[in-house]
Structures are given as structure tokens and as C-alpha cells.
Amino acid sequence: MVHATTMKEIARQLGVTVSTVSRALQNHPSIGLRTRERVHELAKQLDYVPNPTAINLKRRRTYNIGVVLPALTEQFFSMAISAIEDVAIGKGYSVVVMQSRNDYERERLAISNLVKHGIDGIIVSLASETQNNSHFLEVNKHGIPIVFFDRVAKNMPNSCVYVDLTAGAIEAVEYLVARGLTKIALLNGPGTLQATDERLKGYVTVLNKHGIAISRPYVRSVNLTKEDTAKKMNELLDLDEPPQAILAFNDYVALDAMQVCRQRGLVINQDIHFVSFSNLPFCSYLEQPPIASIEQFPYEMGTKAIQLLLPAIEDPQHYTPEKVIIPYQLIVRE
Amino acid sequence: MVHATTMKEIARQLGVTVSTVSRALQNHPSIGLRTRERVHELAKQLDYVPNPTAINLKRRRTYNIGVVLPALTEQFFSMAISAIEDVAIGKGYSVVVMQSRNDYERERLAISNLVKHGIDGIIVSLASETQNNSHFLEVNKHGIPIVFFDRVAKNMPNSCVYVDLTAGAIEAVEYLVARGLTKIALLNGPGTLQATDERLKGYVTVLNKHGIAISRPYVRSVNLTKEDTAKKMNELLDLDEPPQAILAFNDYVALDAMQVCRQRGLVINQDIHFVSFSNLPFCSYLEQPPIASIEQFPYEMGTKAIQLLLPAIEDPQHYTPEKVIIPYQLIVRE
DNA sequence: ATTTGGTACACAACCGATTGCGTACCGGTA
DNA sequence: TACCGGTACGCAATCGGTTGTGTACCAAAT
């Protein structure tokens, strides 16, 4: 059974032409009832499955959507992709995944592979090291729609979905200040990400508002690896005046940093307090989770991303890009 | 730029035929140097990208591999898919993901969608509710290779990759007994999974060996939802003689069960001990993780799965299915 | 001048479908 | 009998490539 049955085979066995078979299978009215039935019957009997590649060639579509993100193993992204898949499947699309591993070159390659492979549209969350949009401009030139989500590219005309992290950071820091914690450090992400700028902006805003001096050594950026986070956290704890609280770039950074604290004998939520972004489900299993988290609703973001992408694919003429901001929510744990 | 440039367009502008353009782009020796250069030049100038669908049609391949698994958000699976993607990308394949959500119907649908969509091969980890292989037999009939991994189907001729969980369970239970814990309960998975049988078998083997009577109420199966796990764990704790230790189906079951224990005031690793399967990375963040875990190496399993699949795709004639058993490892935490 | 051989390309079939248009054949009407 | 309209298909182009085979044209050899 190495060759699948084709319409040609059905046509041959029935003594009709391929076009008749095609129309019969589509129940086209110009095909006689008798012929239509014979075609359907033989098709079923031969386990006929239409060749999607041939159909795609005519339709000039692949019904594949590429998704490029830093890492599938980060729950934030797997939730987003899960959402994308849920919507896509319902609309007849499949989802092709590629990981950038936060590496610029891998991201370029992933994008290029997707284009070469044939996809109708792309959803991207930037690699932390990406500082150049040329590969995306290339995709735009080919008329393939892109939607950025969460880690969006700066200065690109495409649609994007993200959370207002500045506002989130503001509420988070306000919360810490309100609890009397004023020595607040920021374990921020890579400088290349817009998300990093936004967290910093919120952090600075609140401290300024409350007249709290901003200590340079309190603001550090990590490259999102466990090692770098540990290094930066240790540096913070080695300061003459170590912080009472940490605003972490995301849950992974918070957890890695918390581990350092525990190793140094500090008690979480007592000696030192954490607030982080994402609020991933596994945080609920921790005995001492961050006292507050900013929920970013990855599922909703993924859903919105593909809802923006599909019209761009299906009706490019009437499509205008949109910047969608998903509301965050500060989750406070007792 | 709604229509991508085709070879036809290049041919027209250069006054040659499409076949010449095709061969020129492939640097076929029968094309003159001058012509070849002109073709390459114009192709670059027009941003020519070959239409993958057309090529796939001739090659009778899609270079897409379908992966169907219960949930992307489970780290075990996202690690496996990550591995699959790493290998696939290197061989020129893309990975299409579908989630079954442990639902039989969704699994059927996912498989059917993949076949309709056109993929060269499928990698599957069974939905917990799947008890029927007809959809896989259908795929076999079409000559599309399948590789099962981790949650493998019973009585199927296809290749599969899994961990010898019986041996793992034996070592795990031996470890508990050696620590003097003899009142051991088993929070097992759904009866439809072979993995469930295997864990049970290992559990029974060790208890029999040590002459420990097997208490029926100590063996319970959960459907892998948080609610069901909580219910079953509560039932265990409500027994006249509650267990001292729990062998959990996987980390998620263990964590959900541990949460119940904590809510009831029990101290983990003191009042009650857990051993579970998977050893997911996030366990390292827990203050009180299971005292031991059986590492199942999802990355290695994913890698092996696609290494089994690719030869089946590329050389179906000389392919014979294989059952590969990945060695587990019991990770003991101090 | 004719044959020979190689170069450099054209022609056309093919992959598996879809679809616009043409037409044979039918019975019914003038 | 000749004309007409509808039914039920066939023919062929098309999507965008790949590839086997045919051939015009050239220079070199005879």
C-alpha cells in the first residue's frame, strides 16, 4: 500500500474522467446521481483520501501556521501554543512549532525554514537575543502575515498582542511598598526585550512617586539562564544593604533566585519577598510561592494572536494590523 | 506582493523555458554558465522562493511530522516535543502538534486531521482514555508510519519507545521498603494505559517478595485530573490504616496528592512519603519534593522516537519496526 | 562538403487535484 | 424531419514545480 489511491485510479476503474470523479465527490449537481453514487462507493472501497498537497497547490494555501517561540518547555509558551492550536484546529489549520532557544540565529533559521516549508502565517514571540528585525521584514516582503505576541518586536507594522507590563509592574511595586517593603530590587530580563524596558519603567515610576531613591545596584538584568540568575541574585545579597523584596522578570527567574536565597539560609516570604510575572500554574504547588504574581494570561494571548492572524490570512485585502493589549491581573497570595 | 514570483515569471522575463530555470537554479550541468548566472541573478532580484507545495507534490512528501500527545502544558510532553523538533529541524522536517487532552475522540480527530492535512509520519503518546486502536490501524492501512512513545498502544505492530516502568516501580518500592516504609499505597493511572499495568506489576512484585500483604484499598487509579487525584488521596487518608508512603503515577499526581496532605496538616517527607514517576525539572524548585523520583528521560525518548520514524519515512522498504526501551533512573533526594 | 559529437536549451509529461468550457446524446416540440 | 434545450459528462488548462527525451546549432574531424 505504498501508493495512496488517487482520483485517477477511481476514474480508470469506473471508465470516467478525473474531473467527473472530482465533481462527483463534491456532489456537484452536474454529475448524474448514478455516477455520483458509483464514485462515492468506489472511493470508500479504495480508502480514497484526497491528496492535501495537490489541493493546497491549487488553493495557494498550506493551512499551516508557524509558531516560533523561545522554548516549548516554558509553561507560559506551552500554554500559549496550546491556545493557538485549539483555535487553529477548529478553523482547519495546523500548527507547526519551532523553538528559538532565545538565540537570534536559531530564530532567523526558524523563520526561514517556515517560509521555505510553506506556511500561511506566522506567530512569533521574540528570542531574548533578537535585536534585528531584518528576517521579519523579509517575511513581510513576501506578503506572509505575522503576529507578534508577548515578546513583541519594536517598530514593526505587524499586529501584536501583549500585556501592559508597565502597569503591571507599577501595581506590583505599589503592593510591596504598601506592605512596608521599600528596599526593592529588580531582577530584570535582557535589555533587548521591550518587556524589560516596561518592567523597569513601572519600577522606576513607583519608586519615584514614593520618593524612594533608586539604587543602581538594585537593578540587574539576567539572560534568563539559571546560572546567570543565581549569579545576579548572589550579587544582590552580597550588597551592604541587601534588598527586602525582589521584583522578578518572570516565575523562572523568581524560582531560581529563591533557590539561591534558601541555600543561603534565608526564609522566603519572611527574610525576603518575591513578586514575579506570569503566575504559572506550577507556582500553586510551591509551599512558599511569591507573595504576589502578575498573571499574564498566556492562553488568552495565544487565542488573541491567532484570532488576529487568521483574518490576515483569509482576507489580506481588508486586513489592518492591530496592537492588542491584554489586561494583566495582580494575584496576591494571602 | 500578493503573488510570489514563480519560475514561470523568471522564465518569461529571460525568454527561456521553465525547465531551464529549474535546472539553472539547481546548477544542473546541462545549462550554460551564462544562462545559469542570469537566472540566479534574476531569481535573487525578484526574491524568488520556490513553492514548497509544488515540490512536495512531485516528491510525494510533505516533510511534516505530526505529533499527537495529551497536553503540551505537561512538561514531560513539552520536553519530548522539544527533542523531536530538534532532530526534525536538522533533517529538514517540521513538526505539527496536536493535543488529545486525554480524550479519545479528540485523539481520533487529531489523527484524522493529520492524515487529511498530509504528514509523512506520526508520533503518538496515547490519550489516557484511548482503548481502541482502530484509528491507528486506519493510518497503517494508508502506509503512513507511526511511532508510539511513552504511552504506547497495546498489540500494535508499530515501533515504540518507552521506559520499563515495571522495573522502575520495583526499584522505587524496594527503596521505600528499605527505608522501613511498608504501608505503601499506589496512586495509579487510568486502567486503559499499559503504563498503569506496569506500575502495578512492579508494586505487587516487591510487596509479594517481602511478604507484605497487598491491601486492596491501597491501590487506586486516578484519571489524571487534579480533582480525581484529590478525591482518591482523601480516601486513602480516611482509611483506618492510612499509608505511610505513596507511589504516584507521575509528578502531577504526586503534587496534587501532596497538596491534599498539606491541607490536612500532614508534613511531607515526615508523616507521609512520596515517590513518583517523571522527575520533572520543576520538582527541583519544591521545598519538599518527593523523596525519590523515577526519571523517564523525555528528551531522550522524543529523540529516539523520531530517530525511529525518519527511516520509516525515508526508506519504507527496508524498515522493520522496533520496540525500544529507554532505561529509567531512580533519583533519590538526600 | 558531409558526418560526428557535444553543448545548451526546448518540449512535454507528470505529481493530484480543481474548474471553465465544450459537446454528444437525449427527448420533446414545431 | 429539423430544431432546441437540458442533462451528463469529457477535454484541457491550471496550480508550480521536476525531469526524461528530443533537437537545433556549433565546431571539429573526415
XYZ file of C-alpha atoms (C1' of nucleotides) in Angstrom:
728
model
C 0.000 0.000 0.000
C 2.829 2.311 -0.803
C 0.777 4.463 -3.172
C -2.423 6.013 -1.962
C -5.377 5.751 -4.295
C -5.965 8.812 -6.421
C -8.882 10.163 -8.336
C -7.172 8.949 -11.440
C -7.395 5.386 -10.215
C -11.070 5.736 -9.374
C -11.672 7.297 -12.775
C -9.857 4.492 -14.538
C -11.818 1.770 -12.783
C -15.109 3.485 -13.480
C -14.313 4.447 -17.043
C -14.911 8.141 -16.454
C -12.569 11.109 -16.311
C -10.865 12.570 -13.290
C -12.947 15.703 -13.491
C -16.091 13.659 -13.192
C -14.720 11.927 -10.133
C -13.771 15.241 -8.626
C -17.207 16.712 -9.140
C -18.949 13.557 -8.044
C -17.066 13.594 -4.767
C -18.079 17.192 -4.251
C -21.676 16.304 -5.068
C -21.665 18.745 -7.895
C -25.152 18.888 -9.482
C -23.885 18.384 -12.997
C -22.992 14.793 -12.209
C -25.706 12.198 -12.569
C -26.986 10.503 -9.467
C -25.972 7.072 -10.649
C -22.405 8.105 -11.445
C -22.076 10.040 -8.220
C -23.057 7.025 -6.206
C -20.680 4.734 -8.019
C -17.839 7.168 -7.434
C -18.565 7.551 -3.756
C -18.862 3.840 -3.341
C -15.599 3.024 -5.049
C -13.830 5.853 -3.237
C -14.856 4.415 0.089
C -13.959 0.942 -1.014
C -10.473 2.007 -2.077
C -9.968 4.137 1.052
C -9.551 7.197 -1.045
C -8.074 10.155 0.816
C -7.665 13.355 -1.186
C -4.066 14.436 -1.568
C -3.827 17.598 0.505
C -0.677 18.745 -1.227
C -2.397 18.817 -4.586
C -5.345 20.688 -3.147
C -3.072 23.130 -1.396
C -1.276 23.773 -4.655
C -4.490 24.842 -6.314
C -5.740 26.781 -3.339
C -2.394 28.522 -2.907
C -2.561 27.805 0.787
C -0.962 25.289 3.086
C -3.306 25.636 6.044
C -0.234 25.540 8.218
C 0.571 28.206 10.743
C 4.088 28.574 12.031
C 4.716 29.422 15.654
C 8.173 30.491 16.728
C 8.912 30.920 20.391
C 11.844 30.680 22.759
C 11.122 27.345 24.412
C 8.291 24.879 24.454
C 9.245 23.719 27.905
C 8.390 27.050 29.458
C 4.858 26.677 30.606
C 3.977 30.191 29.581
C 4.697 29.331 25.969
C 3.254 25.858 26.019
C 0.017 27.349 27.291
C 0.036 29.914 24.529
C 0.710 27.331 21.873
C -1.967 25.166 23.328
C -4.421 28.015 22.869
C -3.233 28.643 19.347
C -3.685 25.008 18.498
C -7.175 24.940 19.948
C -8.333 27.778 17.738
C -6.377 26.680 14.678
C -7.739 23.160 14.659
C -11.268 24.484 14.677
C -10.593 26.551 11.586
C -8.893 23.781 9.665
C -5.340 24.903 10.282
C -2.434 23.007 11.749
C 0.277 24.421 13.935
C 3.948 23.999 13.151
C 6.229 24.754 16.070
C 9.799 25.971 16.107
C 11.930 26.919 19.078
C 14.424 29.740 19.007
C 16.002 28.888 22.361
C 16.393 32.593 22.821
C 19.036 32.517 20.135
C 18.952 35.066 17.357
C 20.451 32.792 14.740
C 18.076 29.982 15.547
C 15.204 32.396 15.289
C 16.341 33.563 11.852
C 16.675 29.958 10.801
C 13.282 29.004 12.153
C 11.621 31.837 10.267
C 13.482 30.978 7.111
C 12.615 27.310 7.436
C 8.968 28.130 7.890
C 8.893 30.267 4.784
C 10.730 27.630 2.775
C 8.452 24.996 4.186
C 5.346 26.882 3.292
C 3.070 28.350 5.914
C 0.161 30.741 5.601
C 1.109 32.880 8.553
C 3.466 33.159 11.489
C 3.070 33.844 15.184
C 6.251 34.865 16.965
C 7.416 35.553 20.456
C 10.879 37.048 20.178
C 14.067 35.384 21.269
C 15.653 37.377 24.051
C 18.728 37.977 21.951
C 16.945 39.292 18.930
C 17.825 42.873 18.182
C 17.307 42.945 14.487
C 14.111 42.727 12.529
C 15.504 42.031 9.079
C 14.224 38.469 8.979
C 10.735 39.684 9.767
C 10.906 42.413 7.172
C 11.830 39.717 4.699
C 8.687 37.792 5.612
C 6.589 40.916 5.278
C 8.033 41.440 1.818
C 6.746 38.039 0.800
C 3.305 39.032 1.981
C 3.151 36.424 4.711
C 1.309 37.797 7.724
C 2.992 37.847 11.126
C 1.561 38.382 14.579
C 3.871 39.031 17.498
C 2.840 38.017 20.954
C 4.153 38.734 24.411
C 7.701 39.487 23.371
C 6.904 41.817 20.535
C 9.288 43.479 18.118
C 9.756 47.191 18.255
C 8.935 49.358 15.268
C 7.199 46.700 13.243
C 3.941 47.369 11.419
C 2.501 43.946 12.227
C -0.229 43.002 14.615
C 0.812 42.149 18.112
C -0.625 41.036 21.425
C 0.950 41.802 24.734
C 0.304 42.710 28.304
C 0.806 46.182 29.662
C 3.699 45.220 31.841
C 4.472 48.743 32.913
C 1.095 48.976 34.560
C 1.616 45.507 35.985
C 4.991 46.431 37.385
C 3.525 49.575 38.890
C 0.808 47.674 40.692
C 3.280 45.059 41.857
C 5.734 47.550 43.273
C 2.954 49.584 44.818
C 1.838 46.438 46.545
C 5.307 45.881 48.002
C 5.594 49.483 49.146
C 2.181 49.291 50.733
C 3.402 46.337 52.758
C 6.239 48.492 54.028
C 8.863 46.922 51.835
C 10.903 49.711 50.309
C 14.243 48.088 49.631
C 13.107 46.555 46.364
C 15.440 45.130 43.770
C 14.585 44.365 40.161
C 15.839 41.159 38.569
C 15.026 42.164 35.062
C 15.296 40.426 31.709
C 17.649 41.057 28.792
C 17.954 44.654 27.649
C 16.941 43.696 24.145
C 13.368 42.990 25.136
C 10.721 45.630 25.218
C 9.272 43.723 28.163
C 12.401 44.545 30.112
C 12.070 48.256 29.480
C 8.468 48.187 30.547
C 9.131 46.483 33.849
C 11.891 48.938 34.576
C 9.660 51.854 33.728
C 6.982 50.695 36.140
C 9.549 50.053 38.835
C 11.081 53.494 38.467
C 7.709 55.196 38.366
C 6.581 53.846 41.694
C 9.847 54.426 43.497
C 9.957 57.998 42.223
C 6.379 58.586 43.250
C 7.160 57.496 46.786
C 10.409 59.397 46.890
C 12.426 56.232 47.245
C 15.912 56.626 45.865
C 16.733 54.219 43.129
C 19.863 52.303 43.891
C 21.742 51.379 40.742
C 22.975 48.031 42.079
C 19.378 47.055 42.813
C 18.583 46.848 39.137
C 20.109 43.916 37.356
C 19.330 42.149 34.149
C 19.682 38.412 33.647
C 19.888 36.455 30.430
C 17.184 34.066 31.648
C 19.513 31.147 32.362
C 19.515 29.600 35.796
C 23.215 30.317 36.234
C 23.001 33.978 35.419
C 20.026 34.456 37.686
C 21.873 32.789 40.546
C 24.893 34.984 39.931
C 22.881 38.186 39.957
C 20.867 37.142 42.992
C 24.056 36.407 44.898
C 25.380 39.817 43.965
C 22.228 41.387 45.341
C 22.529 39.509 48.611
C 26.177 40.471 48.891
C 25.363 44.152 48.891
C 25.889 46.105 52.099
C 22.209 46.708 52.144
C 20.572 43.668 50.568
C 17.025 44.090 49.290
C 13.920 43.074 51.231
C 11.990 42.317 48.125
C 12.603 41.285 44.558
C 10.548 42.045 41.514
C 11.456 39.222 39.174
C 11.218 39.230 35.395
C 9.167 36.041 35.456
C 8.438 32.975 37.537
C 11.502 31.089 36.386
C 13.774 33.920 37.402
C 11.942 34.170 40.713
C 12.250 30.448 41.398
C 15.921 30.334 40.519
C 16.558 33.333 42.700
C 14.509 31.890 45.554
C 16.617 28.767 45.435
C 19.728 30.861 45.939
C 18.095 32.556 48.890
C 17.200 29.259 50.512
C 20.702 27.956 50.000
C 21.964 30.996 51.838
C 19.621 30.286 54.713
C 17.072 32.952 54.028
C 13.418 32.217 54.630
C 11.214 33.130 51.708
C 8.324 35.469 52.447
C 9.968 36.396 55.725
C 13.566 37.436 55.183
C 12.932 38.243 51.579
C 9.849 38.666 49.426
C 9.260 37.954 45.794
C 6.832 39.228 43.233
C 7.043 37.942 39.726
C 5.429 37.951 36.335
C 3.483 35.083 34.753
C 1.829 33.260 37.630
C 2.407 29.874 36.086
C 0.259 27.001 37.302
C 3.135 25.168 38.928
C 3.537 28.040 41.377
C 0.458 26.735 43.118
C 2.438 23.687 44.160
C 5.082 25.668 45.979
C 4.945 25.831 49.737
C 6.356 29.328 49.632
C 5.315 30.896 46.354
C 5.979 34.529 45.505
C 3.686 36.686 47.655
C 2.200 38.093 44.503
C 2.322 37.398 40.812
C 1.227 39.225 37.739
C -0.942 36.906 35.736
C -0.344 37.418 32.034
C -2.991 35.088 30.676
C -0.919 33.201 28.118
C -3.928 31.222 26.962
C -5.837 34.387 26.181
C -2.825 35.897 24.484
C -2.389 32.864 22.284
C -6.057 32.875 21.417
C -5.978 36.532 20.515
C -2.808 36.107 18.484
C -4.317 33.555 16.176
C -7.568 35.463 16.007
C -5.558 38.338 14.647
C -3.652 36.127 12.261
C -6.486 34.266 10.603
C -8.216 37.260 9.034
C -4.833 38.411 7.750
C -4.510 35.081 6.002
C -8.029 34.759 4.757
C -8.725 38.285 3.691
C -5.446 40.123 3.266
C -7.135 42.946 1.343
C -9.262 44.168 4.194
C -6.812 43.483 6.932
C -5.312 46.186 9.062
C -2.811 45.303 11.785
C -3.823 45.785 15.383
C -1.985 46.211 18.629
C -3.925 44.389 21.301
C -3.226 44.847 24.962
C -4.375 42.059 27.239
C -5.168 43.153 30.785
C -2.892 41.714 33.434
C -4.045 40.816 36.911
C -2.117 41.047 40.143
C -2.601 37.829 42.076
C -1.948 38.282 45.768
C -1.411 35.158 47.847
C -2.944 35.715 51.275
C 3.163 41.488 -3.364
C 0.203 39.196 -3.139
C 1.618 36.691 -5.619
C 5.056 35.254 -5.023
C 7.340 35.139 -8.042
C 7.424 31.788 -9.787
C 9.824 30.112 -12.142
C 7.403 30.892 -14.888
C 7.864 34.585 -14.294
C 11.634 34.272 -14.316
C 11.445 32.217 -17.496
C 9.240 34.761 -19.164
C 11.499 37.686 -18.347
C 14.552 35.800 -19.547
C 12.942 34.344 -22.640
C 13.732 30.766 -21.675
C 11.535 27.923 -20.531
C 10.609 26.954 -17.025
C 12.638 23.768 -17.226
C 15.740 25.768 -17.988
C 15.095 27.963 -14.991
C 14.564 24.922 -12.813
C 17.811 23.317 -13.899
C 19.711 26.563 -13.719
C 18.651 27.060 -10.128
C 19.801 23.544 -9.339
C 23.100 24.219 -11.103
C 22.430 21.390 -13.466
C 25.460 20.946 -15.798
C 23.390 20.970 -18.943
C 22.669 24.662 -18.524
C 25.199 27.098 -19.898
C 27.136 29.214 -17.465
C 25.833 32.452 -18.851
C 22.200 31.382 -18.640
C 22.669 29.944 -15.201
C 24.056 33.209 -13.916
C 21.291 35.268 -15.433
C 18.700 33.001 -13.838
C 20.291 33.146 -10.423
C 20.623 36.864 -10.647
C 17.034 37.498 -11.618
C 15.799 35.000 -9.045
C 17.571 36.881 -6.298
C 16.387 40.194 -7.655
C 12.761 39.051 -7.668
C 13.065 37.399 -4.243
C 12.175 34.080 -5.711
C 11.256 31.448 -3.142
C 10.426 28.009 -4.508
C 6.872 26.939 -3.821
C 7.215 24.095 -1.323
C 3.764 22.769 -2.070
C 4.608 22.190 -5.706
C 7.861 20.493 -4.782
C 6.111 18.356 -2.203
C 3.584 17.314 -4.803
C 6.321 15.944 -7.032
C 8.285 14.429 -4.202
C 5.169 12.840 -2.730
C 6.243 14.088 0.676
C 5.239 16.943 2.920
C 8.239 16.966 5.199
C 5.811 17.411 8.031
C 5.702 15.130 11.010
C 2.615 15.001 13.172
C 2.917 14.673 16.915
C -0.157 13.829 18.951
C 0.053 13.930 22.702
C -2.212 14.516 25.657
C -1.158 18.027 26.622
C 1.555 20.427 25.628
C 1.464 22.053 29.012
C 2.734 18.952 30.737
C 6.427 19.405 30.914
C 7.077 15.775 30.189
C 5.484 16.170 26.791
C 6.833 19.581 26.008
C 10.309 18.216 26.638
C 9.657 15.304 24.329
C 8.305 17.528 21.594
C 11.216 19.826 22.039
C 13.529 16.897 21.385
C 11.521 15.821 18.381
C 11.680 19.294 16.960
C 15.432 19.493 17.476
C 16.047 16.357 15.456
C 13.389 17.075 12.854
C 14.638 20.528 12.022
C 18.088 19.156 11.344
C 16.700 16.707 8.824
C 14.524 19.209 7.032
C 11.252 18.246 8.661
C 8.781 20.369 10.537
C 6.711 19.323 13.490
C 2.956 19.688 13.586
C 1.472 19.379 17.053
C -1.954 18.230 18.138
C -3.276 17.751 21.632
C -5.644 14.993 22.577
C -6.348 16.320 26.064
C -6.573 12.706 27.119
C -9.785 12.484 25.184
C -10.352 9.581 22.846
C -12.487 11.499 20.393
C -10.033 14.352 20.195
C -7.277 11.881 19.559
C -9.203 10.280 16.706
C -9.864 13.709 15.295
C -6.253 14.772 15.617
C -5.068 11.671 13.794
C -7.662 12.116 11.105
C -6.799 15.780 10.693
C -3.150 14.971 10.353
C -3.802 12.417 7.649
C -6.113 14.787 5.809
C -3.614 17.552 6.219
C -0.776 15.499 4.869
C 2.092 14.375 7.021
C 4.866 11.915 6.333
C 4.722 10.212 9.691
C 3.160 10.385 13.127
C 4.471 10.205 16.658
C 1.851 9.492 19.292
C 1.598 9.297 23.020
C -1.805 7.857 23.803
C -4.658 9.703 25.425
C -5.447 8.128 28.750
C -8.931 7.301 27.585
C -7.940 5.567 24.418
C -8.939 1.953 24.403
C -9.352 1.362 20.761
C -6.735 1.255 18.059
C -8.934 1.488 15.003
C -7.793 4.984 14.107
C -4.197 3.829 14.167
C -4.951 0.772 12.088
C -6.507 3.107 9.568
C -3.282 5.085 9.406
C -1.267 1.916 8.988
C -3.514 0.937 6.117
C -2.577 4.148 4.357
C 1.071 3.262 4.756
C 1.848 6.223 6.990
C 4.401 5.239 9.612
C 3.608 5.683 13.302
C 5.858 5.599 16.318
C 4.351 5.398 19.777
C 6.199 6.849 22.689
C 5.798 6.628 26.427
C 2.095 5.802 26.420
C 2.216 3.096 23.809
C -0.664 1.163 22.303
C -1.022 -2.487 23.073
C -0.930 -5.047 20.282
C 0.201 -2.728 17.556
C 2.922 -3.694 15.099
C 4.456 -0.220 15.054
C 7.687 0.994 16.529
C 7.539 2.328 20.023
C 9.714 3.864 22.684
C 9.042 3.577 26.345
C 10.563 3.137 29.737
C 10.492 -0.144 31.603
C 8.198 1.129 34.272
C 7.774 -2.225 35.957
C 11.479 -2.281 36.735
C 11.244 1.363 37.763
C 8.340 0.671 40.073
C 10.202 -2.274 41.558
C 13.231 -0.201 42.368
C 11.072 2.589 43.748
C 9.081 0.327 46.046
C 12.220 -1.530 47.113
C 13.632 1.813 48.096
C 10.627 2.576 50.270
C 10.693 -0.833 51.900
C 14.411 -0.479 52.564
C 13.623 2.728 54.409
C 11.260 0.804 56.595
C 8.128 2.082 54.963
C 5.844 -0.849 54.358
C 2.409 0.718 54.305
C 2.670 1.791 50.702
C -0.249 2.887 48.575
C -0.331 3.178 44.810
C -2.000 6.165 43.182
C -2.047 4.697 39.743
C -3.161 5.992 36.353
C -6.142 5.015 34.202
C -6.624 1.319 33.642
C -6.543 1.806 29.913
C -2.844 2.581 29.905
C -0.205 -0.059 29.668
C 1.888 2.193 31.906
C -0.668 1.665 34.647
C -0.417 -2.104 34.437
C 3.332 -1.932 34.572
C 3.485 0.187 37.668
C 1.006 -2.120 39.365
C 3.027 -5.147 38.392
C 6.195 -3.715 39.902
C 4.345 -2.693 43.033
C 2.857 -6.141 43.508
C 6.133 -7.885 42.787
C 8.021 -6.134 45.546
C 5.296 -6.442 48.148
C 4.956 -10.156 47.416
C 8.690 -10.615 47.584
C 8.782 -9.088 51.050
C 5.717 -10.931 52.180
C 3.778 -7.720 52.607
C 0.064 -8.268 52.202
C -1.465 -6.192 49.457
C -4.340 -4.154 50.713
C -6.978 -3.627 48.032
C -7.904 -0.120 49.183
C -4.275 0.897 48.875
C -4.401 0.612 45.125
C -6.361 3.312 43.393
C -6.425 4.653 39.916
C -6.973 8.284 39.013
C -7.997 9.817 35.720
C -5.140 12.325 35.926
C -7.281 15.319 36.795
C -6.476 17.306 39.900
C -9.937 16.694 41.302
C -9.850 12.961 40.948
C -6.413 12.745 42.474
C -7.543 14.809 45.451
C -10.577 12.573 45.888
C -8.543 9.377 45.827
C -5.880 10.773 48.119
C -8.510 11.795 50.621
C -9.941 8.310 50.502
C -6.516 6.880 51.267
C -6.064 9.186 54.221
C -9.506 8.302 55.517
C -8.629 4.633 55.797
C -8.336 3.123 59.264
C -4.733 2.498 58.489
C -3.599 5.289 56.190
C -0.451 4.673 54.126
C 2.988 5.891 55.115
C 4.099 6.208 51.565
C 2.602 6.779 48.147
C 3.863 5.606 44.824
C 2.363 8.121 42.429
C 1.665 7.630 38.748
C 3.594 10.765 37.868
C 4.769 14.070 39.292
C 1.473 15.829 38.689
C -0.436 13.179 40.598
C 2.161 13.349 43.356
C 1.946 17.118 43.602
C -1.817 17.174 43.632
C -1.835 14.485 46.283
C 0.791 16.269 48.338
C -1.335 19.376 48.328
C -4.176 17.401 49.845
C -1.841 16.078 52.503
C -0.651 19.539 53.403
C -4.197 20.801 53.596
C -4.905 18.038 56.087
C -1.954 19.087 58.170
C 0.412 16.327 57.231
C 4.091 17.081 56.824
C 5.521 15.767 53.600
C 8.558 13.524 53.914
C 7.779 13.035 57.579
C 4.168 11.988 58.076
C 3.921 10.715 54.551
C 6.402 9.984 51.808
C 6.068 10.224 48.070
C 7.826 8.585 45.206
C 6.744 9.426 41.699
C 7.464 8.953 38.051
C 8.907 11.570 35.679
C 11.199 13.734 37.801
C 10.182 16.889 36.010
C 12.511 19.869 36.269
C 10.091 21.927 38.310
C 10.355 19.397 41.151
C 13.754 20.856 41.886
C 12.029 24.046 42.952
C 9.929 22.379 45.605
C 10.959 22.713 49.207
C 9.651 19.235 49.914
C 9.889 17.241 46.725
C 9.121 13.540 46.537
C 11.910 11.666 48.327
C 12.610 9.825 45.128
C 11.580 10.042 41.503
C 11.925 7.822 38.529
C 13.493 9.833 35.782
C 11.989 8.871 32.448
C 14.195 10.965 30.177
C 11.524 12.522 27.975
C 14.113 14.278 25.853
C 15.836 11.006 25.066
C 12.509 9.329 24.383
C 11.499 12.052 21.973
C 14.838 11.861 20.238
C 14.604 8.118 19.889
C 11.028 8.306 18.667
C 11.866 10.497 15.733
C 15.002 8.522 15.014
C 12.769 5.514 14.601
C 10.281 7.422 12.494
C 12.593 9.001 9.949
C 13.938 5.769 8.427
C 10.368 4.516 8.195
C 9.559 7.588 6.137
C 12.656 7.687 4.024
C 13.142 4.020 3.323
C 9.895 2.181 3.981
C 11.104 -0.902 2.104
C 13.904 -1.758 4.474
C 12.177 -0.656 7.612
C 11.267 -3.005 10.395
C 9.525 -1.721 13.496
C 11.416 -1.729 16.754
C 10.426 -1.664 20.383
C 12.954 0.465 22.201
C 13.188 0.519 25.946
C 14.818 3.568 27.456
C 16.482 2.916 30.806
C 14.907 4.741 33.722
C 16.860 6.077 36.671
C 15.778 6.289 40.270
C 16.659 9.719 41.571
C 16.925 9.759 45.354
C 16.845 13.122 47.074
C 19.171 13.001 50.103
C 31.011 19.455 -48.063
C 29.337 15.923 -45.064
C 29.453 13.437 -40.880
C 30.091 13.413 -35.926
C 29.717 14.679 -31.306
C 28.820 17.718 -27.765
C 26.563 21.769 -25.879
C 22.550 24.211 -24.420
C 18.346 24.555 -24.402
C 13.046 23.427 -25.601
C 9.140 20.282 -25.299
C 6.132 17.748 -22.822
C 4.748 14.516 -19.353
C 3.968 14.265 -14.610
C 2.669 14.916 -9.461
C -3.012 15.067 -7.868
C -6.124 17.692 -7.671
C -9.949 21.872 -9.468
C -12.756 24.162 -12.789
C -14.312 26.709 -17.129
C -15.989 25.420 -21.278
C -17.280 22.426 -24.994
C -20.225 18.717 -26.733
C -22.629 14.208 -27.515
C -26.922 12.477 -26.766
C -31.405 12.553 -25.027
C -36.463 13.516 -25.527
C -39.785 16.986 -26.815
C -41.705 20.383 -29.937
C -42.761 22.649 -34.414
C -37.581 15.732 -40.189
C -35.230 19.540 -38.384
C -34.590 22.335 -34.379
C -33.976 23.161 -29.423
C -32.740 22.942 -24.679
C -31.147 20.332 -20.877
C -28.544 16.583 -18.907
C -24.224 14.403 -18.001
C -20.089 14.128 -18.981
C -15.214 14.845 -21.384
C -11.392 17.935 -22.556
C -7.887 20.736 -21.301
C -5.854 24.446 -18.711
C -4.099 25.404 -14.284
C -1.501 25.429 -9.657
C 4.397 25.460 -9.558
C 7.462 22.853 -9.824
C 10.865 18.305 -11.743
C 12.814 15.508 -15.154
C 13.323 12.372 -19.398
C 13.885 12.983 -24.066
C 14.218 15.455 -28.380
C 16.709 18.749 -31.258
C 18.952 22.967 -33.199
C 23.296 24.674 -33.672
C 28.042 24.823 -33.303
C 32.926 23.437 -34.148
C 35.952 19.779 -35.202
C 37.062 15.757 -37.836
C 36.991 13.288 -42.273
